[in-house]
XYZ file of C-alpha atoms in Angstrom:
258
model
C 4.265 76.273 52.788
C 4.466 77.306 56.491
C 5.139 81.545 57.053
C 8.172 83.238 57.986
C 9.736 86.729 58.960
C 9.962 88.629 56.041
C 13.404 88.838 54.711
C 15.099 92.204 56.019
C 15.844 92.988 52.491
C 12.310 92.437 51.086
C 10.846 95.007 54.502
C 13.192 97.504 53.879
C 12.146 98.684 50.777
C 8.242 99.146 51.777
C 9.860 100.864 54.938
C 11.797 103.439 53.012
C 8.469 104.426 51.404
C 7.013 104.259 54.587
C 9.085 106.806 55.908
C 9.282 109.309 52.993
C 5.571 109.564 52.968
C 5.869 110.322 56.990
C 8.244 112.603 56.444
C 6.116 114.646 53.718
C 3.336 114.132 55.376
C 5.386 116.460 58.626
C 6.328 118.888 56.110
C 2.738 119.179 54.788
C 1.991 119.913 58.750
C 4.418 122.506 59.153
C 4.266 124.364 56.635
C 0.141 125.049 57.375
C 1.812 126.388 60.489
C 4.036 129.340 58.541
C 2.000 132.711 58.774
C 0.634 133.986 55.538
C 1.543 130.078 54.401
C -1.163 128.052 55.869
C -3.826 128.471 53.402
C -1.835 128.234 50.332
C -0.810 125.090 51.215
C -4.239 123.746 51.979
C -5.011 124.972 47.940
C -1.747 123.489 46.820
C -2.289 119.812 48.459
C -5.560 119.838 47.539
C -4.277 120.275 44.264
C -1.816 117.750 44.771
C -4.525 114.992 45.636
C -6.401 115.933 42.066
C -3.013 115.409 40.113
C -2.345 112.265 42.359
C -5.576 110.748 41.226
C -5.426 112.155 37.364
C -1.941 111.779 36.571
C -0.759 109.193 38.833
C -3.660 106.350 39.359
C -5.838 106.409 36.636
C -3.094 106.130 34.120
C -1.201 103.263 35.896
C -4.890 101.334 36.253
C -5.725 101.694 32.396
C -2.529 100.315 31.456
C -3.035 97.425 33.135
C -6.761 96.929 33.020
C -7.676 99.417 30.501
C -9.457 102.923 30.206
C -13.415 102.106 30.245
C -13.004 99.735 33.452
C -10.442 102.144 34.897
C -13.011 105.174 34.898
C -15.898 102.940 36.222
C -13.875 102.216 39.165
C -12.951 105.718 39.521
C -16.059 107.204 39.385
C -17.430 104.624 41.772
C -15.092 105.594 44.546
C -16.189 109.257 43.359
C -19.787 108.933 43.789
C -19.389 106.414 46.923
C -18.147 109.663 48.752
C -21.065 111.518 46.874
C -23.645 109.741 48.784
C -21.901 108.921 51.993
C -21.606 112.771 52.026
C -25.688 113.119 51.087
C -27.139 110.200 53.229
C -24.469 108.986 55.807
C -21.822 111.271 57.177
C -21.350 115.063 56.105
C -17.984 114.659 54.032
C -18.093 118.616 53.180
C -20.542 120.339 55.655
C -19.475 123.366 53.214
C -20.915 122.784 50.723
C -24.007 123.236 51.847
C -25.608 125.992 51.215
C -27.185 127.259 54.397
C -23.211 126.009 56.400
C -21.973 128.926 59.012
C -17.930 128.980 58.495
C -17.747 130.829 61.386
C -18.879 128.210 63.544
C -16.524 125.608 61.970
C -13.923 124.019 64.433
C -11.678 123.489 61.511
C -11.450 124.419 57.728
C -12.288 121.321 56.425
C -14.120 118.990 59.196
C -15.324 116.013 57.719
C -12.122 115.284 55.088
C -10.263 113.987 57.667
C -11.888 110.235 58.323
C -12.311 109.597 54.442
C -9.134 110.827 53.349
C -7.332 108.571 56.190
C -9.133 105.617 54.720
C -8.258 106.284 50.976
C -4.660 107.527 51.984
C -4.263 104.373 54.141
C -6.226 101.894 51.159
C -2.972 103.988 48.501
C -0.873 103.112 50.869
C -1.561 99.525 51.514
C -1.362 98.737 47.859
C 2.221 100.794 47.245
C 3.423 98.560 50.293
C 1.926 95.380 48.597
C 3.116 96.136 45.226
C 6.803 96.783 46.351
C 7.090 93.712 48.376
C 5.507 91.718 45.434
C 8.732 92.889 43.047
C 10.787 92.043 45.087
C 10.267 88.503 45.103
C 10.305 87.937 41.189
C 11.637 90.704 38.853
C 15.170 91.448 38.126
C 17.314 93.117 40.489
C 17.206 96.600 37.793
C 13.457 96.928 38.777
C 13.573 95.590 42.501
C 15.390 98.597 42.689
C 13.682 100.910 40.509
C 10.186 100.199 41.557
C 10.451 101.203 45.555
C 12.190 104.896 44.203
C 9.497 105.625 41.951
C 7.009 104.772 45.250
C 9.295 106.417 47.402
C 9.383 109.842 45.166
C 5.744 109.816 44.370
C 5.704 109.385 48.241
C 6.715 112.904 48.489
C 4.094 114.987 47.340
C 1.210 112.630 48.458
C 2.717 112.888 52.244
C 2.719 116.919 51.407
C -1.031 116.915 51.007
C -2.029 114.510 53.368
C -0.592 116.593 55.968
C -1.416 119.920 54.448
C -5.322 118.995 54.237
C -5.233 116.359 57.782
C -3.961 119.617 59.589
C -7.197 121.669 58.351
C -9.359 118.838 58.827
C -8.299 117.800 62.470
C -7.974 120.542 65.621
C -4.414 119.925 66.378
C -0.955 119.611 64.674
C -0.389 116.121 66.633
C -3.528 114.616 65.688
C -2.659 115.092 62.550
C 0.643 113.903 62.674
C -0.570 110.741 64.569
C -3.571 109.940 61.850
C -0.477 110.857 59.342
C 1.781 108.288 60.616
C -1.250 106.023 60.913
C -2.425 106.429 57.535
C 1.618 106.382 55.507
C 2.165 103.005 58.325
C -0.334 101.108 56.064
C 2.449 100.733 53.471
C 4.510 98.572 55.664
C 1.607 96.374 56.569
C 1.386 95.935 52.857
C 4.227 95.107 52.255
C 4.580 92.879 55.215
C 1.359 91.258 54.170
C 2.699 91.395 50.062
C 6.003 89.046 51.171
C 3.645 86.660 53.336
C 1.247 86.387 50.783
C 2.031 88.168 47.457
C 3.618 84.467 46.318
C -0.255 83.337 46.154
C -2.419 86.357 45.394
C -0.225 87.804 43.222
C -0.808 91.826 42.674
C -3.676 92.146 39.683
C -6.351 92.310 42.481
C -4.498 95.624 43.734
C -6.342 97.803 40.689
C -10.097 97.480 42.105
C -9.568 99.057 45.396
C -7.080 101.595 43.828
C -9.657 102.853 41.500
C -11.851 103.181 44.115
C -9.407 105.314 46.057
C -8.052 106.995 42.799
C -11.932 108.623 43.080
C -11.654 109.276 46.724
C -8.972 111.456 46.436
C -9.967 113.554 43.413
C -13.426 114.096 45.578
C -11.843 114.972 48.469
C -9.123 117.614 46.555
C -11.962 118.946 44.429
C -14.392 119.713 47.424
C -11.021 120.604 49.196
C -10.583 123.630 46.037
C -14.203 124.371 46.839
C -13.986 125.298 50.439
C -10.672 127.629 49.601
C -12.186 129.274 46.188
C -15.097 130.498 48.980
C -12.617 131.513 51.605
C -10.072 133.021 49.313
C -11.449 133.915 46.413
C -11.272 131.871 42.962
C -8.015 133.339 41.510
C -5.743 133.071 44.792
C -7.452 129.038 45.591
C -6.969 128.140 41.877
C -3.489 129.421 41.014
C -1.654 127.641 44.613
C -4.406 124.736 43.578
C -2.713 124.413 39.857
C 0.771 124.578 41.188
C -0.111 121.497 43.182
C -2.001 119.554 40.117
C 1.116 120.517 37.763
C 3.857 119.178 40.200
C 2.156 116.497 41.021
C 1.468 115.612 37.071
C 5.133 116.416 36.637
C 6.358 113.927 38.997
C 4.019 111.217 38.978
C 4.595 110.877 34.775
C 8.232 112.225 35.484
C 9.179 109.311 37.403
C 7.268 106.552 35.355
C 9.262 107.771 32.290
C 12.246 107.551 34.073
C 12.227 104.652 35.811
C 10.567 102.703 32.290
């Protein structure tokens, strides 16, 4: 069966997520750039990437492939980052013990290349699976399934730009690595209408457990950092808010869209 252009109607839905996770992700940016704001938000998406990875991943992988294989793949992609961090590439220079903050170019050097490869891996797959409904279900869930991707879009693209801009020197880089990283769900999808007809999407849950750990590393070392900058009480309160509303939406939009 020779390829063709994806159908404007099958794109449009992976580019609607596409640009709500942008979008979020530019929020995220700004608001690290409101005085006396900047640091609450780096606790809140931090928080964010935990409840992401708790309430939104692991759930949807052990429904479809079940609890014991869904927290093998999770805490693979957890300790993956565990010993790139040890042997390969210093992940959270913080947490060393003998680290000098005040010599740090940014808050959190070292998140940003890992969580650009797990937000872009998420972001692939949402692409993938929302061009892959498209081309069999109903027209009730062809519908249904891009707005629950687009609103869980919304706080993901909050913390990815919230913890990029501490992890990168410069509002624009962060924006551009943003844009990069959210961009990944158009290739999916792209690459989900070429292809989704003969791969299908049950291969999707391997590399999303893997991520699923990825992320709650990266938001848990991300609490770290802030609980020795700020204190425990101030990191985990603006930390919670971002687990709860992430929990809240994530299971808040499966329910309603079921």
């Amino acid at each position: 069966m020779p390829f063709s252009l994806p159908p404007a109607s099958g794109i449009a839905a992976p580019a609607l997520a596409t640009a709500v996770g942008i979008s979020g992700a530019a929020l995220g940016i700004w608001l690290t750039g409101l005085p006396q704001r900047a640091r609450v938000v780096v606790s809140f998406s931090a928080g964010v990437l935990i409840g992401v990875a708790l309430f939104g991943l692991l759930p949807e992988l052990a429904s479809e492939i079940g609890w014991p294989i869904s927290i093998a793949l999770f805490a693979a992609g957890y300790g993956a980052l565990l010993l790139v961090n040890r042997y390969v590439y210093r992940v959270c220079p913080t947490c060393a013990h003998d680290h000098d903050h005040n010599a740090c170019a940014t808050e959190l050097h070292g998140f940003a290349g890992p969580l650009i490869c797990a937000a872009a891996v998420h972001a692939l797959l949402d692409g993938w699976s929302i061009a892959t409904v498209q081309l069999t279900v109903p027209l009730g869930l062809r519908v249904a399934v891009p707005l629950a991707v687009a609103l869980h879009k919304v706080p993901e693209g909050i913390a990815l730009g919230g913890i990029l801009r501490a992890s990168v020197r410069s509002r624009s880089s962060a924006f551009v690595w943003a844009v990069l990283a959210e961009g990944a769900t158009l290739v999916g999808g792209a690459a989900g209408l070429f292809m989704g007809p003969h791969l299908g999407s049950q291969w999707i849950t391997w590399p999303l457990g893997i991520a699923a750990g990825w992320l709650f590393y990266l938001g848990y070392h991300a609490i770290h950092e802030e609980v020795r900058r700020r204190g425990a009480q101030a990191a985990f309160i603006s930390s919670l808010s971002g687990v709860a509303g992430a929990a809240v939406i994530q299971r808040g939009v499966e329910a309603f869209f079921r």
